[in-house]
mmCIF file of C-alpha atoms in Angstrom:
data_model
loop_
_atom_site.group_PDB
_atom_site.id
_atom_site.type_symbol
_atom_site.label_atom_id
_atom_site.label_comp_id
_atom_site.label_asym_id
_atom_site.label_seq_id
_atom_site.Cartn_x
_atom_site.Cartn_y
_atom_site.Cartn_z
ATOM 1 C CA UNK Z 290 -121.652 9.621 92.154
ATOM 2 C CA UNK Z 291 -118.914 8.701 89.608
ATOM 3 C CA UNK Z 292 -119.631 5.547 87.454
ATOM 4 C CA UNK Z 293 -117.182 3.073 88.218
ATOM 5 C CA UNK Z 294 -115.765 2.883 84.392
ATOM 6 C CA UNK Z 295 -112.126 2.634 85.357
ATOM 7 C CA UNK Z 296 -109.081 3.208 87.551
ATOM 8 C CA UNK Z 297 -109.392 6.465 89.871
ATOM 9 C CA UNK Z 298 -106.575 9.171 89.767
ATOM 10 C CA UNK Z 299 -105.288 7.250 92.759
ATOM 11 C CA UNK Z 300 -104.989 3.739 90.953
ATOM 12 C CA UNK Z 301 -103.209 5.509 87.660
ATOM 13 C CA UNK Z 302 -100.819 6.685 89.944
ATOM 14 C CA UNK Z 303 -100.022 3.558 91.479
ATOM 15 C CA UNK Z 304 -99.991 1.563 88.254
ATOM 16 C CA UNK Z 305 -97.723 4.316 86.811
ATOM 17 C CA UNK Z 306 -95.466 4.262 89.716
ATOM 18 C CA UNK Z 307 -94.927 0.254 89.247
ATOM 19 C CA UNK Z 308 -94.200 0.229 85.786
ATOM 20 C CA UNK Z 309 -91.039 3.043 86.094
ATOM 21 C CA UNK Z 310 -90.508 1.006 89.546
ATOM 22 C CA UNK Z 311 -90.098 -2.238 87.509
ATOM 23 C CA UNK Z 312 -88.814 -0.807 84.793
ATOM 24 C CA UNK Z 313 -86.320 0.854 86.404
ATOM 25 C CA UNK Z 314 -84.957 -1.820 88.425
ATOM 26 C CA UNK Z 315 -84.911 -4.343 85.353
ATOM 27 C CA UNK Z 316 -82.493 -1.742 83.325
ATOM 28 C CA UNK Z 317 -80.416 -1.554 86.315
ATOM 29 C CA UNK Z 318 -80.462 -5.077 86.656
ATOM 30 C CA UNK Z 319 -80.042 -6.156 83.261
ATOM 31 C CA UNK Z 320 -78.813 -3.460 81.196
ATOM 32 C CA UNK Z 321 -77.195 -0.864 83.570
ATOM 33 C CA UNK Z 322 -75.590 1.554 80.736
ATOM 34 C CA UNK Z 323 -79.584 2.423 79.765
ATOM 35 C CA UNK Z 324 -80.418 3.312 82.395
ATOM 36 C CA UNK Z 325 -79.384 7.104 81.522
ATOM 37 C CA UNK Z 326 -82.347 7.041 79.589
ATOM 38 C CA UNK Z 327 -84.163 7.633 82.508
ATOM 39 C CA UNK Z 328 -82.070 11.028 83.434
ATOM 40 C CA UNK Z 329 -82.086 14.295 82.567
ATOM 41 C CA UNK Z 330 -79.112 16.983 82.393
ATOM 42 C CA UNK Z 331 -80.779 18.505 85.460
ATOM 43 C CA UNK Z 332 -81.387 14.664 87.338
ATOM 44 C CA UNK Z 333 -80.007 14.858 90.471
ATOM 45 C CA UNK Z 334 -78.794 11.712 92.343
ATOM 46 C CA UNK Z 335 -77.537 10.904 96.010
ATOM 47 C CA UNK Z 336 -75.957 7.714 96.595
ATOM 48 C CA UNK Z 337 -75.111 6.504 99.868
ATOM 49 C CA UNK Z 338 -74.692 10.285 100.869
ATOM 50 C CA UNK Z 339 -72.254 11.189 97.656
ATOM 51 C CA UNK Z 340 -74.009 13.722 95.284
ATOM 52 C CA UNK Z 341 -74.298 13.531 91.529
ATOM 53 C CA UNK Z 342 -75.787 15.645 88.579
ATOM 54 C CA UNK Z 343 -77.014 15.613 85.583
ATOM 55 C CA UNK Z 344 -77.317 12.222 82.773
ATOM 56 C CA UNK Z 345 -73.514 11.458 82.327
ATOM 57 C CA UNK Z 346 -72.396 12.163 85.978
ATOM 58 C CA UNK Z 347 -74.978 9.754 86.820
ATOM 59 C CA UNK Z 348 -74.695 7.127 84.098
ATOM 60 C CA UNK Z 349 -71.082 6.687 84.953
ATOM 61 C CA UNK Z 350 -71.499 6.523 88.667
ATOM 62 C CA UNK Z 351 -74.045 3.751 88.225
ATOM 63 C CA UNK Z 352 -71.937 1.719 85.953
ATOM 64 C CA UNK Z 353 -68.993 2.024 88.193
ATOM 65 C CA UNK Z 354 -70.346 0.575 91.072
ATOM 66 C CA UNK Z 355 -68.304 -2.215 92.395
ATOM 67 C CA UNK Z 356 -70.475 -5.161 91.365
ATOM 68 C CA UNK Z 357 -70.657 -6.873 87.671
ATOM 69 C CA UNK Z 358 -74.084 -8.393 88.155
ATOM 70 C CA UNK Z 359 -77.049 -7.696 90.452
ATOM 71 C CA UNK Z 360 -80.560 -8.613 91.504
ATOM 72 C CA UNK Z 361 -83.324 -5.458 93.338
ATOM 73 C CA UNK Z 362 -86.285 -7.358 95.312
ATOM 74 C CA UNK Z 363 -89.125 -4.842 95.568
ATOM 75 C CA UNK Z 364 -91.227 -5.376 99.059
ATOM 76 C CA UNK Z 365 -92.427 -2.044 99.540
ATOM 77 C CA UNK Z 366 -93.790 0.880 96.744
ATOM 78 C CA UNK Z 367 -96.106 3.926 98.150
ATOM 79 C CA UNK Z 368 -96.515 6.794 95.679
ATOM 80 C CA UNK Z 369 -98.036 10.302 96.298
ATOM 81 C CA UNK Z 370 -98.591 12.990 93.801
ATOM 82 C CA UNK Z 371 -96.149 16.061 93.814
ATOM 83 C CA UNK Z 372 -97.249 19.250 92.863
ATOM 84 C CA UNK Z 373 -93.879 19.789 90.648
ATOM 85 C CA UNK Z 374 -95.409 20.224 86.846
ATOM 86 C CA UNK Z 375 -97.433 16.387 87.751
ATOM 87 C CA UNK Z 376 -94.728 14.793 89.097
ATOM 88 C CA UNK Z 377 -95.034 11.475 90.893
ATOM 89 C CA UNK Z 378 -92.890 10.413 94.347
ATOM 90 C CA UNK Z 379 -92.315 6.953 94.696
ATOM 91 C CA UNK Z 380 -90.671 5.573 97.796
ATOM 92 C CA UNK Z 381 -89.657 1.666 97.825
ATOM 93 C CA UNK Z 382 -87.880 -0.463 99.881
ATOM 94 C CA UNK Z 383 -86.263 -3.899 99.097
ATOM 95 C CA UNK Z 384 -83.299 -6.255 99.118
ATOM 96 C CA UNK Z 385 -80.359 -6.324 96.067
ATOM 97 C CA UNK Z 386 -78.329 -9.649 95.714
ATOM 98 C CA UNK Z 387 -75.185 -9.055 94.333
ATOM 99 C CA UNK Z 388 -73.555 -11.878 92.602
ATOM 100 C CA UNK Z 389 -71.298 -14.062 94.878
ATOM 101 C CA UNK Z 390 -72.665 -12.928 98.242
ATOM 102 C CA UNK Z 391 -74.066 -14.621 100.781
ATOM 103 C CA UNK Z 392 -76.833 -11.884 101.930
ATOM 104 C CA UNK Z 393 -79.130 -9.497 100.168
ATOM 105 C CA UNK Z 394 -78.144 -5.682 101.076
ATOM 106 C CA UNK Z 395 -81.738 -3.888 102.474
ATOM 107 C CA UNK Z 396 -82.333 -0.697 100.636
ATOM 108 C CA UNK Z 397 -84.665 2.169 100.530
ATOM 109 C CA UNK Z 398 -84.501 4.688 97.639
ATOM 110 C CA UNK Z 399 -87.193 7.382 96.430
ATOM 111 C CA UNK Z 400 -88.202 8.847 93.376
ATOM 112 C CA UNK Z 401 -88.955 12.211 91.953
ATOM 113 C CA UNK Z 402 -90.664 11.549 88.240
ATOM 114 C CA UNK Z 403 -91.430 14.435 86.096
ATOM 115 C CA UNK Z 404 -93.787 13.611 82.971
ATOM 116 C CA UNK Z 405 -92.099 14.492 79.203
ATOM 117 C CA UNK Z 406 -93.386 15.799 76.349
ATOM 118 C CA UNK Z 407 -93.369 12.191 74.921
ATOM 119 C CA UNK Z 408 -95.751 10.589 77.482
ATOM 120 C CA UNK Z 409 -93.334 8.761 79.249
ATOM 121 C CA UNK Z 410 -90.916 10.408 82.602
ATOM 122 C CA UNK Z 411 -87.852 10.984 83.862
ATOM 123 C CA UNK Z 412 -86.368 10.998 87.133
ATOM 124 C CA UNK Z 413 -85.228 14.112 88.356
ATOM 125 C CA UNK Z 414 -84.437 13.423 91.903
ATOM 126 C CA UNK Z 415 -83.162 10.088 92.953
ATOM 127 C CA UNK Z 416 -81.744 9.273 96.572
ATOM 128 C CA UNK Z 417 -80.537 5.452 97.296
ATOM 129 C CA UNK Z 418 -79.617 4.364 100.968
ATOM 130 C CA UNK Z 419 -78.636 0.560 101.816
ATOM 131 C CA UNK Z 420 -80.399 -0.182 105.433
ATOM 132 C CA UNK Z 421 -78.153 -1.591 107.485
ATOM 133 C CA UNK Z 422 -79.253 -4.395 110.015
ATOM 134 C CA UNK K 129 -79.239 29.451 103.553
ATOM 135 C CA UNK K 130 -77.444 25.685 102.993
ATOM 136 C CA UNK K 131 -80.138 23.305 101.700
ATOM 137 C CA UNK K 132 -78.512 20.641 104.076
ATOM 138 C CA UNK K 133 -78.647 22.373 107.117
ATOM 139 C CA UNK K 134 -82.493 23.777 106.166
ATOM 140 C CA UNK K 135 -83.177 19.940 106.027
ATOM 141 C CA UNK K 136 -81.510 19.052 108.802
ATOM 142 C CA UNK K 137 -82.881 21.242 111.372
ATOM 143 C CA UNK K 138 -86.619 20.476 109.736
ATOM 144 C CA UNK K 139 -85.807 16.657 110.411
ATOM 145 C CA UNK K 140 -84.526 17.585 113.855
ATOM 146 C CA UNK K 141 -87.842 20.267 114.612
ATOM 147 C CA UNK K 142 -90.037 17.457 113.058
ATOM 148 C CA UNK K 143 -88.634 14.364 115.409
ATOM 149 C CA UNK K 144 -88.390 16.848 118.486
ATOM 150 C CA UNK K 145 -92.482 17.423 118.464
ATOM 151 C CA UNK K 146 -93.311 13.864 117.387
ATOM 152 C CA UNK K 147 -90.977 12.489 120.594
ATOM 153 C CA UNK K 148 -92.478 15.479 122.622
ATOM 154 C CA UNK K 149 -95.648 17.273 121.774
ATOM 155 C CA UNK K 150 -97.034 14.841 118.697
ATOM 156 C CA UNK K 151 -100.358 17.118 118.656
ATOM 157 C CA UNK K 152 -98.103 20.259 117.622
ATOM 158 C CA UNK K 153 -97.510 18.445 114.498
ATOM 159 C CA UNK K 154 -100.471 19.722 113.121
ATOM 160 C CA UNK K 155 -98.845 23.132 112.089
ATOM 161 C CA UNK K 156 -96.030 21.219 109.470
ATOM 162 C CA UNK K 157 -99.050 20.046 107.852
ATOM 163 C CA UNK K 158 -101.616 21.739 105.781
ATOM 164 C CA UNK K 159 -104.904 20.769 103.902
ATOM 165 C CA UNK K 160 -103.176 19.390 100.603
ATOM 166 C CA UNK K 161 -100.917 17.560 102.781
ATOM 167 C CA UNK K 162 -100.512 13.737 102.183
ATOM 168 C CA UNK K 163 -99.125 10.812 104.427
ATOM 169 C CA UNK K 164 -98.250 7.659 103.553
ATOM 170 C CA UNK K 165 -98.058 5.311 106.695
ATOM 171 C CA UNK K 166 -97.105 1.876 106.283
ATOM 172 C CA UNK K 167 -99.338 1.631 103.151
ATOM 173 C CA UNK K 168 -102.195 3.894 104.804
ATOM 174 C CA UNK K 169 -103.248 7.023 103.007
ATOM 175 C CA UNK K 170 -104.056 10.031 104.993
ATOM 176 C CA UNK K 171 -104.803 13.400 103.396
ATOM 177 C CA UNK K 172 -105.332 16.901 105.294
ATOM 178 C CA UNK K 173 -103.765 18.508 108.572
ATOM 179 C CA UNK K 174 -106.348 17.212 110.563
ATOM 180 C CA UNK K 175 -106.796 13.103 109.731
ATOM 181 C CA UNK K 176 -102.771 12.955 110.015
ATOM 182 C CA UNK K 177 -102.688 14.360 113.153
ATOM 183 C CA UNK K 178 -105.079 12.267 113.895
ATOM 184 C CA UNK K 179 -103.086 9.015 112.917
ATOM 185 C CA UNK K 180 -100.053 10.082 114.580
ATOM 186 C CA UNK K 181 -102.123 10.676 117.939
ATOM 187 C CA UNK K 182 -103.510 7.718 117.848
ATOM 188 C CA UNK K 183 -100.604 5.675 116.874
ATOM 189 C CA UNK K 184 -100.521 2.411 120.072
ATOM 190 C CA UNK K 185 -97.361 3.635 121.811
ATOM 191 C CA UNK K 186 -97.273 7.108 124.155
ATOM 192 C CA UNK K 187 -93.903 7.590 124.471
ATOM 193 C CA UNK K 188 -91.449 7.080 121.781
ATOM 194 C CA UNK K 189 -88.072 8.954 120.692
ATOM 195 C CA UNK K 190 -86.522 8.896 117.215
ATOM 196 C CA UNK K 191 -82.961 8.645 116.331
ATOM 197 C CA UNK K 192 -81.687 9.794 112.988
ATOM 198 C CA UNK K 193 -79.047 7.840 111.156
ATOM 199 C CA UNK K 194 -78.828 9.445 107.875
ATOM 200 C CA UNK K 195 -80.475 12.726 106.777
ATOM 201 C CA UNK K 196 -80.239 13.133 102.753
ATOM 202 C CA UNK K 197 -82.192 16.347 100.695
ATOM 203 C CA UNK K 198 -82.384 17.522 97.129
ATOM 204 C CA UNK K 199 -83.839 20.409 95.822
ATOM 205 C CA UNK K 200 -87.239 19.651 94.033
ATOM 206 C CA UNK K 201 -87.733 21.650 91.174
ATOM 207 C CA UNK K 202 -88.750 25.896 91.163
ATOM 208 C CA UNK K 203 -91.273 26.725 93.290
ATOM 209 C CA UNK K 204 -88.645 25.666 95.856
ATOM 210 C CA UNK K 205 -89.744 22.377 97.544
ATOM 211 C CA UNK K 206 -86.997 20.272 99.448
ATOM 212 C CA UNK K 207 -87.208 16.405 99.165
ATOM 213 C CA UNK K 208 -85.406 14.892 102.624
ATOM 214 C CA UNK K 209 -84.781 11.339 102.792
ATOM 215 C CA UNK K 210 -84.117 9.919 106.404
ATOM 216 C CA UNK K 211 -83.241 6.957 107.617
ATOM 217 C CA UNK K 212 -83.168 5.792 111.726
ATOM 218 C CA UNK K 213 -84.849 3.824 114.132
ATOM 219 C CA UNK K 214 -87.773 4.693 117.072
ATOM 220 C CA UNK K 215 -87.218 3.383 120.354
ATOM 221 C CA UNK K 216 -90.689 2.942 121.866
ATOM 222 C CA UNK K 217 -91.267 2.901 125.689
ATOM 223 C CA UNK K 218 -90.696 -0.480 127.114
ATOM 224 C CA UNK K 219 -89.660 -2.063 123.966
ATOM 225 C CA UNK K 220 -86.293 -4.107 124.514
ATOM 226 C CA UNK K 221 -85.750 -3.424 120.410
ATOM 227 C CA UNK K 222 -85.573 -0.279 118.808
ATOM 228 C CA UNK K 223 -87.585 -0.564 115.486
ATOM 229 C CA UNK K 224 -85.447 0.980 111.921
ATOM 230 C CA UNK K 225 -87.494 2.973 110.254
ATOM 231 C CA UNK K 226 -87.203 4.935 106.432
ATOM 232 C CA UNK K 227 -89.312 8.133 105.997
ATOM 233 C CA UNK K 228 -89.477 10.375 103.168
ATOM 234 C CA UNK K 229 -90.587 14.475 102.924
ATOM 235 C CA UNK K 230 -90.910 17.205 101.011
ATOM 236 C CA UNK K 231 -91.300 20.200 102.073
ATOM 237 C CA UNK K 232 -92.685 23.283 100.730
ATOM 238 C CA UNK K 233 -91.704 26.911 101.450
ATOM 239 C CA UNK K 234 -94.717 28.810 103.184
ATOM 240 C CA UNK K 235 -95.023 32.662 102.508
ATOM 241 C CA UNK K 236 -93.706 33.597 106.003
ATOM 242 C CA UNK K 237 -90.526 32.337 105.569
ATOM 243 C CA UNK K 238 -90.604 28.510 106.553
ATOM 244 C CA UNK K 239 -91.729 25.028 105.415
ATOM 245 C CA UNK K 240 -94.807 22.762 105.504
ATOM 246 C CA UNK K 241 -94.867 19.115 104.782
ATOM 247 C CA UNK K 242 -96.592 18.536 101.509
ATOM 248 C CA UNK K 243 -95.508 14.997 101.059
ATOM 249 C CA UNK K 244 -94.878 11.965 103.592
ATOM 250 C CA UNK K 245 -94.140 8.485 103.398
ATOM 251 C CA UNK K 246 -92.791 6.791 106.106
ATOM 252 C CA UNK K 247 -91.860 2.700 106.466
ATOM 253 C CA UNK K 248 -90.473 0.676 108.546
ATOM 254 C CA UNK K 249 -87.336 -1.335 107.574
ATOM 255 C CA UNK K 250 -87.892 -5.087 109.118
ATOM 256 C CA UNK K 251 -84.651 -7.112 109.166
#
């Protein structure tokens, strides 16, 4: 029997997927331009159905969007392991406020991290899909 | 052959058995297989199909809204990202649902779900 002396595999995983989830979504929400820190040269991303590569392609789509200043409720995050050199998938789901509107969008958008040499990752697949009512 | 229609006709094979035969789902899945069902970890052919089987509703038919894939790095795996909603027998509202795979090439020639998450999207 394992001592209990710590998170399992399963619980690293999950903490690890929360704190790129948060992360991630405080960038976008607070400091959109850094979020190309996150991306990769080979980081692909598929917005609403449109397909984008690489760090710059990315960066700029992301900044272009048409909204100044936004909010991302998280209400959902699972994560599995992905056999892809320790890679993590996250799937979430939540709400974004944009400034000036009425009603939160619904989203869904999954993750593909891949670990770097520094200890930290990167996401090299990214898909983001509003849910319509 | 196109990534997009590769993903497409897995989304369409997948949601075909589920609606139809949900038992046959048991050959897209293989030991190192892992579903994520509204928050409920299942590993292994076996304990998903499992799940799925005994899921409370017989009869139920999925319609897909939006089918999205990437490639997922080199040993060839496809990430698919759909988004629809499930229409269950005698239910006046169809319920929208998000689900997530990747797939993983199989020596002869196809594709096994290694990776599942599926969610429903409440209003």
């Amino acid at each position: 029997m394992e001592k209990d002396d710590g998170p399992s595999m399963e619980d690293q995983l999950e903490l690890v997927a929360r704190a790129f989830v948060d992360h991630y979504y405080y960038l976008f929400d607070n400091n959109r331009p850094s979020l190309s820190s996150l991306y990769h040269q080979t980081s692909l991303l598929t917005f609403e159905g449109q397909k984008i590569q690489g760090t710059e392609n990315i960066a700029s789509k992301l900044s272009q969007l048409p909204f100044q200043h936004c909010k991302h409720f998280i209400s959902t995050m699972d994560c599995q392991s992905s056999p892809c050199a320790g890679g993590i998938i996250v799937f979430v789901s939540g709400s974004l406020q944009l400034q000036g509107e009425e009603h939160q969008l619904r989203f869904s958008q999954m993750f593909q991290l891949i670990p770097t040499q520094q200890g930290s990752f990167f996401v090299q697949n990214d898909i983001f899909r509003l849910n319509y009512g | 052959m196109d990534p997009d229609a590769v993903a497409k006709a897995f989304v369409e094979h997948y949601y075909s058995t589920f609606d139809t035969t949900r038992a046959g789902l048991a050959n897209l899945y293989q030991d190192t297989s892992m579903l994520t069902f509204e928050g409920e970890k299942i590993q292994g052919s076996q304990s998903i199909v499992s799940k799925l089987t005994s899921l409370p509703f017989q009869q139920c038919k999925h319609n897909i809204t939006t089918v999205d894939c990437q490639p997922s790095g080199p040993a060839g795996g496809m990430l698919v990202f759909v988004s629809g909603n499930l229409q269950l027998a005698g239910e006046q509202h169809a319920l929208k649902f998000s689900q997530m795979f990747h797939l993983m090439p199989t020596p002869q020639g196809s594709f096994f779900v290694l990776n599942d998450i599926f969610r429903l999207n409440y209003a």
